[in-house]
Coordinates of C-alpha atoms and ligand atoms in Angstrom, one line a residue:
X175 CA 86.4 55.2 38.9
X176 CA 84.7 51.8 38.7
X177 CA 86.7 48.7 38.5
X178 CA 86.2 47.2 35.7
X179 CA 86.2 43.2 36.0
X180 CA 85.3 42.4 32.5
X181 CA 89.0 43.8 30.8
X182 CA 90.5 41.1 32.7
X183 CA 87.9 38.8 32.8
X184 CA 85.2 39.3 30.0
X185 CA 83.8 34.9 30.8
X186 CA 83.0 36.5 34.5
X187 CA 79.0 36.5 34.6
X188 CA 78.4 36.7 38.5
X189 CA 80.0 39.1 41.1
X190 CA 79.4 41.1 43.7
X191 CA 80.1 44.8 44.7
X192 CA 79.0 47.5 46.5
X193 CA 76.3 50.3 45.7
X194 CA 78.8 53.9 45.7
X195 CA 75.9 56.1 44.4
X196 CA 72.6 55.6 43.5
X197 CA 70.4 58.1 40.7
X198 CA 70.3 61.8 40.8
X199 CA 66.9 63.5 42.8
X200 CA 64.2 62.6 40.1
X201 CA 66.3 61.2 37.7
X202 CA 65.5 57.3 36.1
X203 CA 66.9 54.6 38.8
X204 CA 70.6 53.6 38.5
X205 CA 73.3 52.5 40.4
X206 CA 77.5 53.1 40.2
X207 CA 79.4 50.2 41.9
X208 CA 82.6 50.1 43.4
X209 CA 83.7 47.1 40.4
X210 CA 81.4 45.5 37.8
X211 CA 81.6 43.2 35.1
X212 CA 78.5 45.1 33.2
X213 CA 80.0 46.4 30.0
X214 CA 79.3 49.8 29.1
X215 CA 78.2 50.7 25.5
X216 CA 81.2 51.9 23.4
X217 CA 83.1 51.4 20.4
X218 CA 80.7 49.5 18.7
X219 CA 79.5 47.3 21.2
X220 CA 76.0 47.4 22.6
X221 CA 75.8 47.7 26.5
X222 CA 75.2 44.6 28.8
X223 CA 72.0 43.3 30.5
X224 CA 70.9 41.1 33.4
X225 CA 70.4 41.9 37.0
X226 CA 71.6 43.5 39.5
X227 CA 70.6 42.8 43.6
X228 CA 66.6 41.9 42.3
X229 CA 66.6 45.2 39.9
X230 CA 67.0 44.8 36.1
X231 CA 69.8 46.4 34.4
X232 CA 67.7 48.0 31.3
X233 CA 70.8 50.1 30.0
X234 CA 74.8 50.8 31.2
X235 CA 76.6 53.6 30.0
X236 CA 79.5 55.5 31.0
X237 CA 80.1 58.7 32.7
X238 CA 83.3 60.3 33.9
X239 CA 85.1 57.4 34.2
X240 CA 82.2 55.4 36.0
X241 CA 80.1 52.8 35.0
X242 CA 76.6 53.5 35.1
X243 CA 73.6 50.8 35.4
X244 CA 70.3 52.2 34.4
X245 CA 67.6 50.0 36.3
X246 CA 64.0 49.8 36.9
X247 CA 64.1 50.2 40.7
X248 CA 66.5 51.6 42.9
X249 CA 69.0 50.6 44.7
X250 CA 70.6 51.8 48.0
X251 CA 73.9 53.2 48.4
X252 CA 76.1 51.5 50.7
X253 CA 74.5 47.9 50.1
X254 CA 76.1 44.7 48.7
X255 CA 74.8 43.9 45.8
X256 CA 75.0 40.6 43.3
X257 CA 75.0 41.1 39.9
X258 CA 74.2 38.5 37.1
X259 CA 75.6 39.4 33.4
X260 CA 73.1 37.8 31.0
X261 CA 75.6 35.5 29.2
X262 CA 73.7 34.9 26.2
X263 CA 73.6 38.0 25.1
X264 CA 77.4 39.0 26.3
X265 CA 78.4 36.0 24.3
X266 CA 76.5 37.2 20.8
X267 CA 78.4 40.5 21.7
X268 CA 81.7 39.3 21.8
X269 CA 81.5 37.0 18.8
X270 CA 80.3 39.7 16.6
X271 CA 82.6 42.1 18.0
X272 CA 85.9 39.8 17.5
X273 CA 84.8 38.5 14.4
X274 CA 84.6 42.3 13.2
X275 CA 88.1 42.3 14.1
X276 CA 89.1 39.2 12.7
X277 CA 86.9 40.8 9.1
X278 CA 88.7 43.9 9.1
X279 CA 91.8 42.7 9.6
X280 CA 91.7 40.2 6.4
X281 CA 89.8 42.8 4.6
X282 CA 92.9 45.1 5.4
X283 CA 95.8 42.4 4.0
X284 CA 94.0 41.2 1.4
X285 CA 92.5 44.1 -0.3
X286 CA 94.5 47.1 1.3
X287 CA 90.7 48.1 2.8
X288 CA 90.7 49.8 6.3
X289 CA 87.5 49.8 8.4
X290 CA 86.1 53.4 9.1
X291 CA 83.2 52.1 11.5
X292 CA 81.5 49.5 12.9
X293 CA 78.1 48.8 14.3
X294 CA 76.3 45.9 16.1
X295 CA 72.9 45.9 15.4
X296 CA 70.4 43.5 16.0
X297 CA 69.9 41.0 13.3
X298 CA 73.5 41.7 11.5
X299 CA 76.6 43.8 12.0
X300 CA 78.3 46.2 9.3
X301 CA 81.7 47.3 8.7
X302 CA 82.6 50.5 6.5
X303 CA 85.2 50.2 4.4
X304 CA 87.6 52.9 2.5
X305 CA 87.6 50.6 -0.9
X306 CA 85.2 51.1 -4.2
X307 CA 82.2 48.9 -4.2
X308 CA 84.2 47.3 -8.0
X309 CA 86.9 46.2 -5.8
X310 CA 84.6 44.3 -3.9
X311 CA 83.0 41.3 -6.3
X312 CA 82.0 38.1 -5.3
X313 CA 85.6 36.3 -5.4
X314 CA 86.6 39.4 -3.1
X315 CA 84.4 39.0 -0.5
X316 CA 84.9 35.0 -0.2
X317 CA 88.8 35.9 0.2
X318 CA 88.2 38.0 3.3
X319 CA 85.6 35.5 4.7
X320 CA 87.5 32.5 4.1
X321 CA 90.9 34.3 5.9
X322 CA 88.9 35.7 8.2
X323 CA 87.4 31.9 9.2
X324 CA 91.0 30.5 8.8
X325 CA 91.9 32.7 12.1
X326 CA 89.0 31.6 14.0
X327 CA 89.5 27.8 13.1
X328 CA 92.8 28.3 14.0
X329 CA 91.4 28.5 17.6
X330 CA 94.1 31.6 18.3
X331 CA 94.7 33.2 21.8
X332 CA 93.4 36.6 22.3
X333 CA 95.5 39.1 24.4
X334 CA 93.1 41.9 25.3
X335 CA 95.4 43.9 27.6
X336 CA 97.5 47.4 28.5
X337 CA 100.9 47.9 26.3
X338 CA 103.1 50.2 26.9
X339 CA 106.5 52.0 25.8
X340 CA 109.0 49.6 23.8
X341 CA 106.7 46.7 24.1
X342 CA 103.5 48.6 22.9
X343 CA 105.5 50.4 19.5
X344 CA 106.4 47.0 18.2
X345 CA 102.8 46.0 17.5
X346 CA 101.8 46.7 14.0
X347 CA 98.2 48.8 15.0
X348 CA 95.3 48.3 12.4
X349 CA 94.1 51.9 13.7
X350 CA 94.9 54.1 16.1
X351 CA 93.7 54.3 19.4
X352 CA 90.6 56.5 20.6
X353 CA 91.9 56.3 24.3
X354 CA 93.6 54.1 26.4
X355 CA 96.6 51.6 26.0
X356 CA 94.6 48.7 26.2
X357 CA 95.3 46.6 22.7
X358 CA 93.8 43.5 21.5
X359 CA 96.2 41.2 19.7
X360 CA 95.9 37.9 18.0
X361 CA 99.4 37.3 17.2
X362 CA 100.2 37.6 12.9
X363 CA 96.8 38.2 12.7
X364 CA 95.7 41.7 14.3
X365 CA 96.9 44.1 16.5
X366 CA 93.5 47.0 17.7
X367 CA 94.1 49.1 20.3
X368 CA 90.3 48.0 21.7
X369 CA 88.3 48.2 25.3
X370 CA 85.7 45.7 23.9
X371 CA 84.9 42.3 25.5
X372 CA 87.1 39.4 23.1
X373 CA 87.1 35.7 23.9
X374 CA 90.6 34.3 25.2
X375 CA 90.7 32.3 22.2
X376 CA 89.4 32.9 18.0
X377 CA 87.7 29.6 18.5
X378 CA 84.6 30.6 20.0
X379 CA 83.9 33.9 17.3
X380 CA 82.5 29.8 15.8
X381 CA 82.2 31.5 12.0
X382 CA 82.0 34.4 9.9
X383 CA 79.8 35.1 6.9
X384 CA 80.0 37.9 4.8
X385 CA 76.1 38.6 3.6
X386 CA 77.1 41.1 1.2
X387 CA 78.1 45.1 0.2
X388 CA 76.8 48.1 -0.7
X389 CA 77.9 51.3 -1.9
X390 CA 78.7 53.8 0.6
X391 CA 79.3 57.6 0.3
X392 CA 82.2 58.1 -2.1
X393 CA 84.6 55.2 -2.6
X394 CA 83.7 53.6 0.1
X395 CA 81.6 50.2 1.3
X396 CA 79.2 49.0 3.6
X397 CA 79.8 44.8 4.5
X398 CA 77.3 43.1 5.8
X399 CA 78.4 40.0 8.0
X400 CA 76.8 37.7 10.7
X401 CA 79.2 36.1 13.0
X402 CA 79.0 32.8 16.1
X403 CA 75.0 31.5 16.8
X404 CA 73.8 34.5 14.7
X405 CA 75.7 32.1 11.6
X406 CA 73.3 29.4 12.7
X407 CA 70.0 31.4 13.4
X408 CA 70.1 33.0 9.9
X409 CA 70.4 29.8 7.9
X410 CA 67.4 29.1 9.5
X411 CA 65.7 31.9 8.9
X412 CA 67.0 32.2 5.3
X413 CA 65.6 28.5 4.8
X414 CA 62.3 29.5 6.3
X415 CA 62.5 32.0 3.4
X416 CA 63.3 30.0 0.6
X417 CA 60.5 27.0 1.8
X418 CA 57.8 29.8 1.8
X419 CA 59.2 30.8 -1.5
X420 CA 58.9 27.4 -3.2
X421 CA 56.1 26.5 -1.8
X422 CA 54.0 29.3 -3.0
X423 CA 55.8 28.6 -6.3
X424 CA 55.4 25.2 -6.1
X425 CA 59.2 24.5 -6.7
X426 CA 61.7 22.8 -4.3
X427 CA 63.8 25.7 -3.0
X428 CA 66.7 24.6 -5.4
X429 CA 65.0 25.2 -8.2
X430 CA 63.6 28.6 -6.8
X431 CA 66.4 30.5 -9.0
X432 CA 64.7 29.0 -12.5
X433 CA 61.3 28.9 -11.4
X434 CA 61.2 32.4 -10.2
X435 CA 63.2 33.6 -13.9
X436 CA 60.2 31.5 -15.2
X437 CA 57.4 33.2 -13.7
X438 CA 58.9 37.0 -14.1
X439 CA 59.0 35.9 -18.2
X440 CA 55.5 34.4 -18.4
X441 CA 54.1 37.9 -16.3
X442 CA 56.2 39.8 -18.7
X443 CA 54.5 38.4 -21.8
X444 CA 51.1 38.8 -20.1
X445 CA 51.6 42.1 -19.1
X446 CA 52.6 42.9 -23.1
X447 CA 49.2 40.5 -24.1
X448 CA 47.1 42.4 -21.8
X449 CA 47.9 45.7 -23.0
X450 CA 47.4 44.6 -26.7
X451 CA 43.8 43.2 -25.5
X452 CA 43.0 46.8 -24.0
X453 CA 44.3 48.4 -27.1
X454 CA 41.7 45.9 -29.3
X455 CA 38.9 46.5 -27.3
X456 CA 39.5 49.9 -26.7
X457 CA 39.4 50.5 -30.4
X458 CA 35.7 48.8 -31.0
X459 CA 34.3 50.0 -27.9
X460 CA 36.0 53.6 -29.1
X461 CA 33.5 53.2 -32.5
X462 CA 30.6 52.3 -30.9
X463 CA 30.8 55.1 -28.3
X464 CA 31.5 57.8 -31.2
X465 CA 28.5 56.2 -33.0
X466 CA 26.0 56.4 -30.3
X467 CA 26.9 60.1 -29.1
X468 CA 26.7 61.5 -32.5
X469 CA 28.7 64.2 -31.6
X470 CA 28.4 65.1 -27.6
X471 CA 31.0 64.3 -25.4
X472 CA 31.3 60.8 -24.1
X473 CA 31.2 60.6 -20.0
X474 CA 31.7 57.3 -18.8
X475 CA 33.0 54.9 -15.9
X476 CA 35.6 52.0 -17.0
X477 CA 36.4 49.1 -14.8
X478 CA 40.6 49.8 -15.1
X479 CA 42.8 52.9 -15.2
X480 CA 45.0 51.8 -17.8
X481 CA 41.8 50.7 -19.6
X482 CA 40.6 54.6 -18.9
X483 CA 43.3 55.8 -20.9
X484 CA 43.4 53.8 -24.2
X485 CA 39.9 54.2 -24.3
X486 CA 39.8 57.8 -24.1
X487 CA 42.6 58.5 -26.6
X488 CA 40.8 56.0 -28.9
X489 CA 37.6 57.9 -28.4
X490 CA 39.7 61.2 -29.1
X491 CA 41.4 59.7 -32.3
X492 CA 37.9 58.9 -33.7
X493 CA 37.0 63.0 -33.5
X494 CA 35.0 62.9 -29.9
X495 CA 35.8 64.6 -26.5
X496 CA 36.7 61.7 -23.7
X497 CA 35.9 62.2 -20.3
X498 CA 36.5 58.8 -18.4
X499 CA 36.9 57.6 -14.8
X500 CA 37.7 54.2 -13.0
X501 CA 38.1 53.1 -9.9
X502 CA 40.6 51.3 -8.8
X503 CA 43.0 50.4 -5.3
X504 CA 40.6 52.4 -3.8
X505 CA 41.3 55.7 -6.0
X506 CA 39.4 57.4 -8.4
X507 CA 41.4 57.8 -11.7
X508 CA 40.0 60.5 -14.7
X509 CA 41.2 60.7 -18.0
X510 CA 39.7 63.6 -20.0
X511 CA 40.7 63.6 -24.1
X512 CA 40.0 65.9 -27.2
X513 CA 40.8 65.5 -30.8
X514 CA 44.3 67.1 -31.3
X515 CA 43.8 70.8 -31.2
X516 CA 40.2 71.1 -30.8
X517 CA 37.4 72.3 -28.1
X518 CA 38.3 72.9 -24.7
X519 CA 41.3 72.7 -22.9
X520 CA 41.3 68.9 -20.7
X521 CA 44.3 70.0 -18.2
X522 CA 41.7 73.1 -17.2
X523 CA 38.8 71.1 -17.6
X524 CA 40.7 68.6 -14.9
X525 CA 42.0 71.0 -12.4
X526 CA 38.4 71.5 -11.8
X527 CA 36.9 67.9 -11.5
X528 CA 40.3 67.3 -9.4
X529 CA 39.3 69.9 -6.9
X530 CA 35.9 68.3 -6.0
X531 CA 38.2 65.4 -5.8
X532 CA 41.0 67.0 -3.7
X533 CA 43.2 64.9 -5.9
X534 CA 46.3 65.5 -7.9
X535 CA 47.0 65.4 -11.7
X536 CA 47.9 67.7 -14.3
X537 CA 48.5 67.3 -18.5
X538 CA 48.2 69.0 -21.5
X539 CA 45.4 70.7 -23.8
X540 CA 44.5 67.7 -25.7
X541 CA 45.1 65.0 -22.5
X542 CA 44.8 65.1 -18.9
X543 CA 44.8 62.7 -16.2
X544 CA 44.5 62.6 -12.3
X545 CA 43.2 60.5 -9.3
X546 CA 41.6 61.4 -5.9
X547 CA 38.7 60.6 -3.5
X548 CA 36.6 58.2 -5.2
X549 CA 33.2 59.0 -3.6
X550 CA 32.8 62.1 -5.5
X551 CA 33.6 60.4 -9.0
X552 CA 30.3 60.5 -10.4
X553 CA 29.9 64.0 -9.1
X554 CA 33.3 65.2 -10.8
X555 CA 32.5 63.6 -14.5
X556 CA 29.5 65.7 -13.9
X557 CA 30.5 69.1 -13.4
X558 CA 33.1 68.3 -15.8
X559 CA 30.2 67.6 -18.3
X560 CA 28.5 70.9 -17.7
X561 CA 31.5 72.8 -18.2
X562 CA 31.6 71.6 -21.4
X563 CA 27.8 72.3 -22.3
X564 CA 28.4 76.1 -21.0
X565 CA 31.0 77.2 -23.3
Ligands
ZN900 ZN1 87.2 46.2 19.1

């Protein structure tokens, strides 16, 4: 069993300790010590890094009670090592990880919401919660933030320790424990039987901020919150955002709100003006094609796929067969037309062209549409053409 210095001092970043076994015969290099203050990945809490006598300490995990350091060379048993915890990344750990606690715990007395899971991920951290995404608006999440920030403003001691018998049944548990006696309390705040690495104090979680919820699975929620430096790192990544935003909009970023409503209106409208357009000039380039084929089918390329498929209904309308293509994002689009009811069937006539295509599609007698390789456009209006002439 490793001794385990960071349960009773989780600041401790530099120790030494002894080698007691190094990796299996041909397995990756790694190292058990007689005491460590690494911290092993569990209960929501990424493992540790740093180094370890000169060898990097990739990954720790545990194993039958030990603690076990992955590394990228090997060390030998029986030596005295140093280790070095990298604090940075210790410190991120424990502020997310006691600011989840600090989360769940308002989340819990003010909206009667227990946590189900947790997870520490990269960028942000998530809690599960057994409450209905409608209990949780806007107003609801500020509650929980703002109680959750009163604890850590309050700069409240953390006890992270073993309690037992009497002592250990008077503390009102959020949840009960996995394994272990080991509780972490912040006194009328929260009480989480816990063998993560907390701060002595709520001071240094720094802040909290709730980023938002989602549904998740039935009657339950996913929150997504940021806690400490992370707080800090995402307002300046968020305001990177926003600049880049209004500058391409040409807006100052508090205005981005109204000039991005402004800008989804005015493409709305053109998208509506540019489909009447197609529909006008479909209807008088529709005439003149009718006109000039005096009666044979019309085979031609358009520059658009929406255009493609005005035109050829407006071709069909006015009594001639449509058989149009287009190219466009790098597909080739058909649309093949008759007049309601009459001459051959399009959605056969296109399961053809769309083989020389290997493209998909489908339709019915009097329309059909697909897209595939566009190399062998011209090549599939063709055949399509001839199909028509044999029957
Ligand atoms: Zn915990």
């Amino acid at each position: 069993m490793t001794d385990r210095l960071y349960l009773s001092d989780p600041y401790l970043v530099s120790f030494t300790a002894r080698v007691v076994a190094g990796s299996e015969q041909g397995g990756p290099p790694s190292a058990v010590l007689d005491r460590t203050a690494f911290y092993p990945e569990g209960g929501g809490q990424p493992a540790d890094r740093g180094t370890l006598g000169g060898a990097r300490v990739v990954d720790v995990q545990e194993s039958r009670g030990d603690v076990v350091h992955l590394l990228d060379r090997q060390l030998a048993p029986g030596t005295e090592v140093e280790g070095r915890v990298d604090w940075v990344r210790r410190l991120d750990h424990m502020q997310q990880h006691h600011g989840q606690h600090l989360l769940s715990a308002a989340f819990e007395r003010l909206h009667s919401a227990p946590t189900r899971s947790f997870h520490l991920g990269e960028r942000t951290c998530t809690i599960d919660l057994d409450i209905s995404i409608s209990k949780l608006d806007d107003a609801a999440l500020r509650a929980a933030e703002s109680a959750a920030n009163e604890s850590v403003w309050r700069n409240l001691p953390v006890v992270a320790r073993d309690f037992f018998g009497e002592e250990r049944s008077r503390l009102p548990l959020r949840k009960e424990p996995v394994k272990g006696d080991r509780v972490v309390l912040v006194e009328g705040v929260d009480a989480s039987p816990c063998g993560g690495t907390h701060p002595l104090r709520t001071g240094d979680v720094g802040a909290i901020a709730v980023l938002g919820v989602q549904k998740w699975g039935q009657g339950a929620s996913r929150v997504e919150f940021v806690c400490g430096g992370r707080v800090v790192r995402l307002v300046a990544e968020q305001g990177r955002w926003l600049k880049e935003a209004a500058d391409a909009l040409k807006t100052a970023p508090r205005d981005l709100p109204e000039a991005a409503r402004r800008i989804a209106e005015e493409s709305n409208a053109r998208r509506k003006l540019s489909v009447e357009l197609e529909r006008e000039l479909s209807r008088s380039r529709a005439e003149e094609m009718v006109r000039e084929a005096k009666g044979s089918p019309i085979v031609a390329k358009v520059e658009r796929a929406s255009f493609a498929r005005v035109l050829s209904g407006a071709i069909a309308e006015r009594g001639a067969i449509a058989l149009l293509g287009a190219v466009e994002d790098g597909r080739a689009h058909l649309c093949f037309a008759r007049p309601k009811g009459a001459g051959p069937a399009m959605n056969e006539l296109l399961k053809d062209a769309l083989s020389i295509l290997s493209g998909k599609g489908g339709g019915s007698p009097d329309f059909a549409q697909g897209s595939g390789d566009p190399a062998r456009l011209d090549e599939a209006l063709a055949a399509a053409r001839a199909k028509i002439a044999s029957v």
